[in-house]
Tab-separated table of C-alpha atoms in Angstrom:
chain	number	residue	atom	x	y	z
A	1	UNK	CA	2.595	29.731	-5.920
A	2	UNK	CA	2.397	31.800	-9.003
A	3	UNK	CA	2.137	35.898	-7.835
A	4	UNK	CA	-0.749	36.379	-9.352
A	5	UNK	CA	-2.941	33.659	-7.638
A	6	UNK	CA	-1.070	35.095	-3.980
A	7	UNK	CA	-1.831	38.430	-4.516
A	8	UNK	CA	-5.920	36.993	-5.376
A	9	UNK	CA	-6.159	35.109	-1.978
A	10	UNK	CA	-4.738	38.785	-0.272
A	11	UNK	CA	-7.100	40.379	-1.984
A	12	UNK	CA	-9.789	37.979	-0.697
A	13	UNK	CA	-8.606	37.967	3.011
A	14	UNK	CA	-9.060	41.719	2.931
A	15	UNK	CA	-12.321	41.663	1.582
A	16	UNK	CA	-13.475	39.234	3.622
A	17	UNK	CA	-12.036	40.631	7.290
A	18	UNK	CA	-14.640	43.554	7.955
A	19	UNK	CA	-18.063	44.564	7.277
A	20	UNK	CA	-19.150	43.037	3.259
A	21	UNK	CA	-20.059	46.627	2.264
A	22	UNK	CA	-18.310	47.831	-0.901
A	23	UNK	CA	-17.215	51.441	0.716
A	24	UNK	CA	-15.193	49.532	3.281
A	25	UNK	CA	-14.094	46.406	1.122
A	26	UNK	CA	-11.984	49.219	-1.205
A	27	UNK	CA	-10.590	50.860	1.609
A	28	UNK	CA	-9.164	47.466	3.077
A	29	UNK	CA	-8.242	46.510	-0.353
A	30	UNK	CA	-6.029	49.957	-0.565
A	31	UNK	CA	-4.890	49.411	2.929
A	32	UNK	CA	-3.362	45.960	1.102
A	33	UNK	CA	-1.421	46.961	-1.640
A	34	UNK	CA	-0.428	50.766	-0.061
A	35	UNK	CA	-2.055	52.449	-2.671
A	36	UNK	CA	-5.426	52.434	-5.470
A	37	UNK	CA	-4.674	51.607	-8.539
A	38	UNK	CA	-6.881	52.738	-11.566
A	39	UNK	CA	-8.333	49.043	-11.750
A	40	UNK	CA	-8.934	48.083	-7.839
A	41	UNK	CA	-12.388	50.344	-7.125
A	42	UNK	CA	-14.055	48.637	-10.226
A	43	UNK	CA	-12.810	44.786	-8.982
A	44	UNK	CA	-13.860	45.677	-5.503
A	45	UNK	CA	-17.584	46.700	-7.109
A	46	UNK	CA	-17.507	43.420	-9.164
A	47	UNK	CA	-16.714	41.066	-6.412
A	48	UNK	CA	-19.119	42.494	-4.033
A	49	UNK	CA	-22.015	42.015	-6.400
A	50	UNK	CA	-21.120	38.339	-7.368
A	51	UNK	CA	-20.721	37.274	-3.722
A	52	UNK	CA	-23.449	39.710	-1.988
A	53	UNK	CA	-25.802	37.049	-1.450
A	54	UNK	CA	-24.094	34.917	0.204
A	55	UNK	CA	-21.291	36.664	1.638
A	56	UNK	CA	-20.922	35.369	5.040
A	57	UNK	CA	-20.862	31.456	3.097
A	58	UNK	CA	-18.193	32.452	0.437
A	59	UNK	CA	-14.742	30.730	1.139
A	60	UNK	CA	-11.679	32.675	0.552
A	61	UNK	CA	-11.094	30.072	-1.878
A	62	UNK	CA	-13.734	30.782	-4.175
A	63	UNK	CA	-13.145	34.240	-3.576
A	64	UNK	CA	-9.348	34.489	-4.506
A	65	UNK	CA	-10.274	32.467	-7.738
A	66	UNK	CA	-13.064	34.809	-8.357
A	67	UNK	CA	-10.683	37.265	-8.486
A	68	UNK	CA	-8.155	35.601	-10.046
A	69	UNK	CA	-10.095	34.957	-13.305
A	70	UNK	CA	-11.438	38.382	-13.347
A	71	UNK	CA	-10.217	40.296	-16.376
A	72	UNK	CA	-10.136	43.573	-14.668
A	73	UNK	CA	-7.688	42.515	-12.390
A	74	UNK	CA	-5.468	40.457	-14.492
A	75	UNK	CA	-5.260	43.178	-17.334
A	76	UNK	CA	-4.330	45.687	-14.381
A	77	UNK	CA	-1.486	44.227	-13.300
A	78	UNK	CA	-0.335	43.271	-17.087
A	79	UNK	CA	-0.796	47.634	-17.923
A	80	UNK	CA	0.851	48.441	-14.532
A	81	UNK	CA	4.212	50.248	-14.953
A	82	UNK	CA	5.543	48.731	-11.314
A	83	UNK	CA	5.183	45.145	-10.339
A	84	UNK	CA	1.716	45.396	-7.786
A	85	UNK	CA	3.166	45.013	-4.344
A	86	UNK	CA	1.133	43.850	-1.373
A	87	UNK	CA	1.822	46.015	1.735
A	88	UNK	CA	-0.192	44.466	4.552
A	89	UNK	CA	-2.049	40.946	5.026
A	90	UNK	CA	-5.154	41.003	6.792
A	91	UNK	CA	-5.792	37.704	8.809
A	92	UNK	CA	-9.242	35.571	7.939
A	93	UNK	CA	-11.265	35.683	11.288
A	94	UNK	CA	-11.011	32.011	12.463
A	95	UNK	CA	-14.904	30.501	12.393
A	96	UNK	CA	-15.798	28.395	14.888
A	97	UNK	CA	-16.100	24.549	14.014
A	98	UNK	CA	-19.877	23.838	13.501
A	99	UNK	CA	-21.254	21.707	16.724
A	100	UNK	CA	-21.934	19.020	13.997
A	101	UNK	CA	-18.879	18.746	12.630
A	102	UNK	CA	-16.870	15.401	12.840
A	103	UNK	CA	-14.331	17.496	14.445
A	104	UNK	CA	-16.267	18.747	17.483
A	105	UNK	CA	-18.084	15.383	17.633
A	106	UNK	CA	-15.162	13.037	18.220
A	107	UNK	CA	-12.920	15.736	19.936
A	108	UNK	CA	-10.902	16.491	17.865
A	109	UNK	CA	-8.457	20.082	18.036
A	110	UNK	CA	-10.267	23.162	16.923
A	111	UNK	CA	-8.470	24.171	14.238
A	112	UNK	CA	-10.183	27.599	13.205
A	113	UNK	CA	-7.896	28.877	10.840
A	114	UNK	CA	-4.046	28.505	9.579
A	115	UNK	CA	-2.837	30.025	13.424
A	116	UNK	CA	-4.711	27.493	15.277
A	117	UNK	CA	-2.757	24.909	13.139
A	118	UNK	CA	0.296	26.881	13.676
A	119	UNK	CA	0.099	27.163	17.172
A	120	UNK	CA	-1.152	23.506	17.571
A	121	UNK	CA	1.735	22.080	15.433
A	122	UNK	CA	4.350	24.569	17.520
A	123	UNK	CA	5.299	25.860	13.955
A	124	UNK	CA	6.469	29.139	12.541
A	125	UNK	CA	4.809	30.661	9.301
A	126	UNK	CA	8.235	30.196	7.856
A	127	UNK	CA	8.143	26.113	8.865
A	128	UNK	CA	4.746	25.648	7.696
A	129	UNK	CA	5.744	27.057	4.181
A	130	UNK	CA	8.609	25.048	4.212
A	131	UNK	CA	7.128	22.123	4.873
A	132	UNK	CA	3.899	22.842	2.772
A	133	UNK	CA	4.966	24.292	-0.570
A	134	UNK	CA	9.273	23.385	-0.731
A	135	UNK	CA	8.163	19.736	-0.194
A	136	UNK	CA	7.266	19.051	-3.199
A	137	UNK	CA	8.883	21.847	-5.625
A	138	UNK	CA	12.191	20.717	-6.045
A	139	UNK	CA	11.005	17.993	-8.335
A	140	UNK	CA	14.572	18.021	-10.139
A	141	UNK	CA	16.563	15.850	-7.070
A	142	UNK	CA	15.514	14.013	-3.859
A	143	UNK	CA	18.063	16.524	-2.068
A	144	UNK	CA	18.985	17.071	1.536
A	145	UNK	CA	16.028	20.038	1.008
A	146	UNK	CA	13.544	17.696	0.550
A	147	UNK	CA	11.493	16.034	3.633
A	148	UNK	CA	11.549	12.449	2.608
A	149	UNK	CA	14.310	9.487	2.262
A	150	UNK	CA	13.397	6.847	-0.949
A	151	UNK	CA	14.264	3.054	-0.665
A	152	UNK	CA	13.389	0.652	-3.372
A	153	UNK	CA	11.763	-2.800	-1.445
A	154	UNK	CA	11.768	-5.935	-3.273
A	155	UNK	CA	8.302	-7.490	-4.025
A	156	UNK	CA	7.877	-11.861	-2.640
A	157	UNK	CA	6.574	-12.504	-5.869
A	158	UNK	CA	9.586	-9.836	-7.955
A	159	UNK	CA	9.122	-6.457	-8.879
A	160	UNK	CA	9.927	-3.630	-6.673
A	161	UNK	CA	7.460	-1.180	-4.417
A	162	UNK	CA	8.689	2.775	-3.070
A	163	UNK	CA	9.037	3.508	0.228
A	164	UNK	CA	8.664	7.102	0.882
A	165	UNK	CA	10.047	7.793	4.675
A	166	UNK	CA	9.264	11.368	5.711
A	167	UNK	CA	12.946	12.756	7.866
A	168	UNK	CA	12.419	13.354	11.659
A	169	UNK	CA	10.780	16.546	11.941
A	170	UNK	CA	7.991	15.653	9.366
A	171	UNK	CA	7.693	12.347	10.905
A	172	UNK	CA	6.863	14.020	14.132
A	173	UNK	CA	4.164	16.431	12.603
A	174	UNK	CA	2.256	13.296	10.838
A	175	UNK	CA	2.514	11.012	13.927
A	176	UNK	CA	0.749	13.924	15.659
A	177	UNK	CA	-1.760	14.351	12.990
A	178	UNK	CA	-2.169	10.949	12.962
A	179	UNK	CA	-2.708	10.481	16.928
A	180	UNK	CA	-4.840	13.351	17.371
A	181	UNK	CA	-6.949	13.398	13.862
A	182	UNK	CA	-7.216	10.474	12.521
A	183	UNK	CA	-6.749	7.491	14.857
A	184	UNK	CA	-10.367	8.643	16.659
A	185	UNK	CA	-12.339	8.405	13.393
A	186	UNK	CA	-14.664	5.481	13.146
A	187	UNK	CA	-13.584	3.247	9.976
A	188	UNK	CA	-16.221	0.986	8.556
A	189	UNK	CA	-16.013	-2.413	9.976
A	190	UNK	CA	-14.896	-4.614	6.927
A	191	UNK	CA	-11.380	-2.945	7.445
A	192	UNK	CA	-8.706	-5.106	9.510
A	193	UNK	CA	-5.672	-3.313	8.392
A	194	UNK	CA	-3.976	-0.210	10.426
A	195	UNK	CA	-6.390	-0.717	12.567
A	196	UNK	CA	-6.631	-1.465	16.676
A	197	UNK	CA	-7.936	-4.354	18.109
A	198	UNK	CA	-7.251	-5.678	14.095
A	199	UNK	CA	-5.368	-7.811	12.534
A	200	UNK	CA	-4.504	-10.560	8.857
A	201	UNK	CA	-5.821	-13.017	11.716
A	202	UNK	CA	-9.182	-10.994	12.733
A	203	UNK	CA	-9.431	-10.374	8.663
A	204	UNK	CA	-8.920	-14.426	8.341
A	205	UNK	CA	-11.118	-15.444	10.999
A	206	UNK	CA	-14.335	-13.344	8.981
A	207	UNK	CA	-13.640	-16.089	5.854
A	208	UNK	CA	-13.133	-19.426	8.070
A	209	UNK	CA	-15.056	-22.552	6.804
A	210	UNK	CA	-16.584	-21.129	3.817
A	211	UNK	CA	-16.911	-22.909	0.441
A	212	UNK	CA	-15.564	-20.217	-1.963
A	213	UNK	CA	-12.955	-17.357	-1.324
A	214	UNK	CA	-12.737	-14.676	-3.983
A	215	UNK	CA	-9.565	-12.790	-3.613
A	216	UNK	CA	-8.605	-9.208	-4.710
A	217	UNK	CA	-5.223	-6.837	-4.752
A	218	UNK	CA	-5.659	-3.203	-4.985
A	219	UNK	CA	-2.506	-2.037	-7.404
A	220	UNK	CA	-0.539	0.858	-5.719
A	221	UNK	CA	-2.764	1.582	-2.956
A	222	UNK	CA	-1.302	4.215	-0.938
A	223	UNK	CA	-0.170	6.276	-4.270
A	224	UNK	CA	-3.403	5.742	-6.006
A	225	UNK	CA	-4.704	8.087	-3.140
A	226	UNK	CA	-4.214	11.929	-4.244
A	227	UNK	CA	-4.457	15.006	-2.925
A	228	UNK	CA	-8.099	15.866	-3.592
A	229	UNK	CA	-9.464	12.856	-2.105
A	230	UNK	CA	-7.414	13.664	1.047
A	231	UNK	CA	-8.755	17.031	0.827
A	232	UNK	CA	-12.097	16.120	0.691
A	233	UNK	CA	-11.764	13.571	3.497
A	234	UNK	CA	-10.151	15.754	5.847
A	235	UNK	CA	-12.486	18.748	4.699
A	236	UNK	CA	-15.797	16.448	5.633
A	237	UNK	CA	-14.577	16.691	9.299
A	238	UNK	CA	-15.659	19.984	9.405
A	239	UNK	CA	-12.248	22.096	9.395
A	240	UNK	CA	-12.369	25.344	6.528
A	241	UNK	CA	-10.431	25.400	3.487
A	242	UNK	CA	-6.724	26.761	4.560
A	243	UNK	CA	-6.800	24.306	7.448
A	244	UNK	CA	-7.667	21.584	5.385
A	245	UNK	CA	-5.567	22.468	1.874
A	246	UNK	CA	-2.555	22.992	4.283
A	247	UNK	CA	-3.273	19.306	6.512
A	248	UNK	CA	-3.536	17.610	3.071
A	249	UNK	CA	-0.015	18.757	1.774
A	250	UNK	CA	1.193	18.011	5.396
A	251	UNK	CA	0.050	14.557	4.348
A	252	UNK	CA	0.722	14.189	0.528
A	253	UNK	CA	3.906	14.175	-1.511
A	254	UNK	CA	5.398	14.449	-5.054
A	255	UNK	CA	7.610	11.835	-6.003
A	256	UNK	CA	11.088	13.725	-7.043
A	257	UNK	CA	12.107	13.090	-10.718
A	258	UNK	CA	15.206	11.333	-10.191
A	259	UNK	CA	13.918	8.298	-8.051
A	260	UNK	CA	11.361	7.639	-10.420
A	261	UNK	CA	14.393	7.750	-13.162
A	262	UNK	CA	15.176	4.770	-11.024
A	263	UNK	CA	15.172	0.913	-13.309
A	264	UNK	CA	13.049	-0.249	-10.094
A	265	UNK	CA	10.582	2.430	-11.524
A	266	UNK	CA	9.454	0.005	-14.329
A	267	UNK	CA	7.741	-2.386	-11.822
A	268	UNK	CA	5.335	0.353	-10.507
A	269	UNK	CA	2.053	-1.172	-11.100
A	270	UNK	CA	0.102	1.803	-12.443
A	271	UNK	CA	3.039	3.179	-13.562
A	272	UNK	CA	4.897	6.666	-12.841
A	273	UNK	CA	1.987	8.862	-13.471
A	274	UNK	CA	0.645	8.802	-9.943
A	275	UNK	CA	3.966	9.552	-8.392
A	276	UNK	CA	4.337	12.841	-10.007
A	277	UNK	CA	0.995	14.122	-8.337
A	278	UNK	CA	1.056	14.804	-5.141
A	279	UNK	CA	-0.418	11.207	-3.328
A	280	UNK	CA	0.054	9.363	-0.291
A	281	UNK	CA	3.662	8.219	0.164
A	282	UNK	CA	4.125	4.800	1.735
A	283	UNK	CA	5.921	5.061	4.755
A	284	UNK	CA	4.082	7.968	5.878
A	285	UNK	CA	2.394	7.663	9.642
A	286	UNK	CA	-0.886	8.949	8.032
A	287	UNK	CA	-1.042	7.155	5.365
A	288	UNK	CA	-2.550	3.715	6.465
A	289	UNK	CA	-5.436	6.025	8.479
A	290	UNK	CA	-5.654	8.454	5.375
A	291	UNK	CA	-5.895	5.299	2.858
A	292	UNK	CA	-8.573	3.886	5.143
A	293	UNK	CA	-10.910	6.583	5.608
A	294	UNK	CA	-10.561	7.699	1.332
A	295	UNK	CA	-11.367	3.669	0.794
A	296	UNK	CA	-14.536	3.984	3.351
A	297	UNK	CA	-17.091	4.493	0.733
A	298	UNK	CA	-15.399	1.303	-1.447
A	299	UNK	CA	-15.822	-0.732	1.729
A	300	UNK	CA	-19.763	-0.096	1.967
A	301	UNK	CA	-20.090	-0.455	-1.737
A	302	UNK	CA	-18.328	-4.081	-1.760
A	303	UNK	CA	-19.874	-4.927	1.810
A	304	UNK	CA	-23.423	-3.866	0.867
A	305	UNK	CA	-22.485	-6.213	-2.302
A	306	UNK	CA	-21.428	-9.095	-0.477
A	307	UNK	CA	-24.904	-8.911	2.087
A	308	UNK	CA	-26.966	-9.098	-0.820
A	309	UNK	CA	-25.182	-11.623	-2.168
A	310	UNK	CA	-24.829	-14.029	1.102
A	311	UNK	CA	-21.477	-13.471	1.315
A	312	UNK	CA	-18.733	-12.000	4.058
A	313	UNK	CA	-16.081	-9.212	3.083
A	314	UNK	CA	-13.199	-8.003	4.438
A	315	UNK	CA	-10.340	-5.435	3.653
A	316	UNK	CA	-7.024	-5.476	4.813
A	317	UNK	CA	-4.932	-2.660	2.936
A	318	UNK	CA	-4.920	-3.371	-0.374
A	319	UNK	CA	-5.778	-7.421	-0.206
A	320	UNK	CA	-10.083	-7.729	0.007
A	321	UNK	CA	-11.953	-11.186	-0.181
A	322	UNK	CA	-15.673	-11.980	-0.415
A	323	UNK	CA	-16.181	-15.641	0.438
A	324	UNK	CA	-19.270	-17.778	0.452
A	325	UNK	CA	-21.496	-20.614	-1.080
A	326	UNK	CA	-20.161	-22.201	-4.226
A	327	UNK	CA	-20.973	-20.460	-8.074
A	328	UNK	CA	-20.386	-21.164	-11.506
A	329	UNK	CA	-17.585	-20.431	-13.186
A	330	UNK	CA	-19.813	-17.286	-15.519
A	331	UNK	CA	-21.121	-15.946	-12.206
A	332	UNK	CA	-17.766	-15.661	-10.526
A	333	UNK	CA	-16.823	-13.606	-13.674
A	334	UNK	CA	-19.775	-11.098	-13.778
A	335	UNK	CA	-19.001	-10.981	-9.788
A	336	UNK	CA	-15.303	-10.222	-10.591
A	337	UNK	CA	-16.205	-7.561	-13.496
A	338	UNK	CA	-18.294	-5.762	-10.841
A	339	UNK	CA	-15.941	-5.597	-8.382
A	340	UNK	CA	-13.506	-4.179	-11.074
A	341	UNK	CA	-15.778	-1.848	-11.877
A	342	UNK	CA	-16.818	-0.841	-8.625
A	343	UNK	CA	-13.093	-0.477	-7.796
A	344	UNK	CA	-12.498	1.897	-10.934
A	345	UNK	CA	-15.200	3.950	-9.933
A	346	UNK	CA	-13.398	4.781	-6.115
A	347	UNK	CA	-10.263	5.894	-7.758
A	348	UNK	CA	-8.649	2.319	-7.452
A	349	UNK	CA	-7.817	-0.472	-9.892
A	350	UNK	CA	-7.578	-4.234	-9.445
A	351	UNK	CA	-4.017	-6.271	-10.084
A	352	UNK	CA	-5.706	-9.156	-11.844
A	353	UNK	CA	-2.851	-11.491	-12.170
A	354	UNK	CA	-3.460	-11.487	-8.134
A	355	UNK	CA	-7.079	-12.457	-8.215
A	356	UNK	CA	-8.227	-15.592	-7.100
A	357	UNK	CA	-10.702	-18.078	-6.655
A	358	UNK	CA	-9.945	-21.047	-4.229
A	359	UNK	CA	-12.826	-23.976	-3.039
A	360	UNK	CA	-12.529	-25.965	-0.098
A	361	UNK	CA	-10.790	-28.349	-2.149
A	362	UNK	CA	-7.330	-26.687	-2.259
A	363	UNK	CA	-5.928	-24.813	0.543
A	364	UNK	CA	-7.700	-21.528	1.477
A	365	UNK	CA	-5.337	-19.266	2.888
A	366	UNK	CA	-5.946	-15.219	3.965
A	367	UNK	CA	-3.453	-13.605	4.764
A	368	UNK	CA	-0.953	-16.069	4.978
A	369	UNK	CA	-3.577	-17.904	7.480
A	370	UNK	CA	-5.153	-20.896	6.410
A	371	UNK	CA	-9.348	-20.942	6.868
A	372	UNK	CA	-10.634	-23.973	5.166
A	373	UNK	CA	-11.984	-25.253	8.606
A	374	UNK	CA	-10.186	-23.075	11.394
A	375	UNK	CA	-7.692	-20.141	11.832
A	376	UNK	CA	-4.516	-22.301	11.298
A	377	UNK	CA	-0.953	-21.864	10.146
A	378	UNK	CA	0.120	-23.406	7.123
A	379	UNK	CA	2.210	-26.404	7.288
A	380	UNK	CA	4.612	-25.042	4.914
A	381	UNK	CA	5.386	-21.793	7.146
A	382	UNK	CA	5.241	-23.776	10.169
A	383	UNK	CA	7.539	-26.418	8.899
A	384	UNK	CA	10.511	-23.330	7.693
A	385	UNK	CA	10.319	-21.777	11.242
A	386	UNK	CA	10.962	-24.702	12.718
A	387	UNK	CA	13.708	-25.947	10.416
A	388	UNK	CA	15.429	-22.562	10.953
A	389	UNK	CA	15.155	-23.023	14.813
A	390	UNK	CA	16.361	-26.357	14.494
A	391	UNK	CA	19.076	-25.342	12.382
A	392	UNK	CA	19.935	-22.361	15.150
A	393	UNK	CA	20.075	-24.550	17.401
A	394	UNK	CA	22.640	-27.068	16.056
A	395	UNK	CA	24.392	-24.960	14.420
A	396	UNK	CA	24.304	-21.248	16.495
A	397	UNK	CA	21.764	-18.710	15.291
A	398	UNK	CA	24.122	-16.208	13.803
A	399	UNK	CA	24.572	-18.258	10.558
A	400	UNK	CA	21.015	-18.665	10.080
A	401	UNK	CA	20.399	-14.888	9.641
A	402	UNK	CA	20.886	-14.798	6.076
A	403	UNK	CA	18.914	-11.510	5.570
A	404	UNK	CA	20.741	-9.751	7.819
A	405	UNK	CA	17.803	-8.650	10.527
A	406	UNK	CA	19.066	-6.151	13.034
A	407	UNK	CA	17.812	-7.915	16.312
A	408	UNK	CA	17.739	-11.830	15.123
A	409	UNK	CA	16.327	-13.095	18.528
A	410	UNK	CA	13.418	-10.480	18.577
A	411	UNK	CA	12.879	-11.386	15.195
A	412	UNK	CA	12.333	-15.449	15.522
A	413	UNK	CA	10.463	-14.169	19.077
A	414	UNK	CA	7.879	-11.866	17.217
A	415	UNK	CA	7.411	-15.458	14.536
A	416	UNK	CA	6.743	-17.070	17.317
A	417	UNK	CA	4.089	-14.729	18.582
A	418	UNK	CA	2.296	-14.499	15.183
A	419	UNK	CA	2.051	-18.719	14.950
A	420	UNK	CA	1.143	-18.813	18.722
A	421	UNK	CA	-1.574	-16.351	18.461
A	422	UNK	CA	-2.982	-18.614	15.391
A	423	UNK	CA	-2.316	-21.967	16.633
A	424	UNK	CA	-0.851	-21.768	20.498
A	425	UNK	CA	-0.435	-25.405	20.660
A	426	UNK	CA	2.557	-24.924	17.785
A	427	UNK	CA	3.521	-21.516	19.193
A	428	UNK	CA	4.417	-23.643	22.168
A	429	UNK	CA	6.498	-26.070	20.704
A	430	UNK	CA	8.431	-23.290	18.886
A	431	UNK	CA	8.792	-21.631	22.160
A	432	UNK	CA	10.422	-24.304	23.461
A	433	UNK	CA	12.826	-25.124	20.885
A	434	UNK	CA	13.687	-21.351	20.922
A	435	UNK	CA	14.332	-21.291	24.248
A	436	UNK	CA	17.298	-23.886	23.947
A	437	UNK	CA	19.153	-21.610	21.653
A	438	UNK	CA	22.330	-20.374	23.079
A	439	UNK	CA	22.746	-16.544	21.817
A	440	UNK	CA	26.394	-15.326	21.590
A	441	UNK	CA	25.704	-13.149	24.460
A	442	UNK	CA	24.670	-15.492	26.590
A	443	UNK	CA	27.711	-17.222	26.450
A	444	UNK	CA	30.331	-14.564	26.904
């Protein structure tokens, strides 16, 4: 943070930490800097006046930029023979959380002011400013200073996707935030991803037996989310501005230079550009939640949409469909354009090339679960577990683990799960041939 702008926001906390007349506003304002320079009496007189009205209502941000913009005060420090030093920090008083808030109405912790989220988070001022402003300034290398490991993942269909881990100790904070924020919030009920009680089979189930799917992809969904719309999320649950400005960088990160120097960079979808702002990174606990609740108002745009239209949506991550009765080929465009459109107006963009429009006649599939007349597996995904079971069986299952899966057995168990919760009667038969595999430590 430039000196300038930090020396503002001091400015402001004095101000704003006793009674809003101007006689006692100075004489905080001198207890801050240790002394009353030519220029400080003057900027005192001039904030008072612009903020008298509606003192008790101003934020410290507004005030600190108030100040910060004020010519006064920047030409006083530019004439001042010594650097302008501040010499005590007066605390905002913590206001409660409104009875209305989202906050107070789901339960959420009272965070009044940066010590509640201090004290909450069991962090020092020092680890909060570490982990707030050094997470994202040095942009130069993805050092051991930084609070997040990078890992280029190959895309199914080629190209290559980031995955931004945060380290251990960050990890710990989000999960927390995550757990105690954001998992209580209500989401809109078109969303099936990140979600409990949800899943791609609950988001495949709401499209089963209808006559036309229309499919959508969402390009870079967790990065296309940035820090003011996590701001502004986390601000509408009722916590004040340092609580929430300090959450969202908790939450948000900047993309070091050298990973997106990276070849794999070239296959971002939107490109680089919303990497080097501070977004959600994918691999983050609160992302999913985060990505969910800044997508709300697309989900009641494209639901409302889709009910006046007949139709069904649902969203899981960044894959949407609307399905329904049978249109011409012009009407599916306008209805693709508007969906575009609506996107682009939410902060998000559409991958075209993974749009798609599918009639009963082919095979309908959401989320890798077919839907032309039930909830099924497809035959093709069916037919490769199988084979590899088979295959584990004849030939031991340690040779069939050509990608190199950590726990192999848990692996083909949790495949087995996902068919038998679509189709149990297959599930079954899997099961079964499973359960004839010998595993090398079973026979030692």
């Amino acid at each position: 943070m430039r000196y300038d702008r930090w020396l503002a926001a001091r400015l402001a906390d004095a101000y704003q930490s006793g009674a809003p007349t101007v006689r006692e506003m100075q004489q905080r304002a001198v207890v801050t800097l240790g002394e009353q320079p030519t220029w400080l009496a003057s900027l005192t007189r001039r904030m008072w006046r612009r903020f008298q009205q509606g003192w008790e209502g101003a934020s410290a941000y507004a005030l600190s930029e108030a100040i910060l913009a004020d010519r006064g005060f920047q030409q006083g420090l530019a004439v001042s023979a010594r650097p302008v030093q501040v010499r005590h920090i007066f605390l905002p008083p913590p206001r409660a959380l409104p009875p209305d808030s989202l906050a107070s109405q789901y339960g959420l912790p009272a965070l009044r002011c940066a010590g509640d989220l201090m004290h909450w988070l069991r962090l020092t001022p020092e680890d909060l400013d570490w982990l707030t402003q050094a997470r994202g300034a040095p942009r130069k290398a993805a050092s051991a200073l930084g609070h997040y490991t990078y890992r280029w993942l190959d895309k199914p269909r080629g190209g290559a996707r980031l995955l931004e881990a945060p380290k251990v100790w960050l990890k710990g904070i989000q999960r927390r935030i995550y757990q105690e924020i954001l998992a209580p919030l209500p989401l809109h009920e078109a969303v099936h991803g990140f979600r409990a009680q949800r899943s791609s089979l609950t988001h495949a189930r709401v499209h089963v037996g209808q006559a036309l799917l229309l499919k959508f992809d969402l390009k870079d969904f967790f990065p296309s989310v940035g820090y003011p719309q996590v701001y502004r999320v986390l601000r509408r649950l009722g916590y004040g501005h340092e609580v929430t400005r300090l959450l969202s960088r908790l939450c948000t990160q900047v993309t070091p230079n050298e990973i997106l120097r990276s070849p794999a960079a070239r296959h971002l979808e939107r490109g680089e550009e919303l990497f080097r702002r501070a977004h959600l990174p994918q691999g983050a606990p609160t992302s999913p939640a985060l990505a969910n609740l800044v997508a709300a108002h697309l989900d009641r745009r494209l639901s409302a949409l889709a009910d006046s239209m007949g139709r069904r949506y649902s969203r899981y991550a960044d894959d949407f469909v609307l399905s329904g009765a049978l249109m011409s080929p012009g009407a599916i465009e306008r209805l693709q354009a508007l969906v575009g459109a609506i996107a682009l107006e939410e902060g998000f963009v559409l991958n075209t090339r993974k749009s798609a429009v599918i009639g009963q006649g082919a095979r309908q599939q959401v989320g890798g679960v077919v839907v032309n007349a039930k909830a099924n597996i497809s035959r093709k995904d069916y037919d490769e577990l199988k084979a590899v079971l088979h295959n584990c069986l004849r030939f031991g299952p340690d040779g069939q683990n050509r990608q190199g899966h950590g726990d192999w057995a848990a692996h083909l168990r949790g495949k087995i799960a996902y068919v038998a919760g679509i189709n149990p009667q297959k599930g079954r038969k899997l099961l079964a041939l499973y359960q004839r595999i010998i595993w090398p430590q079973e026979s030692a």
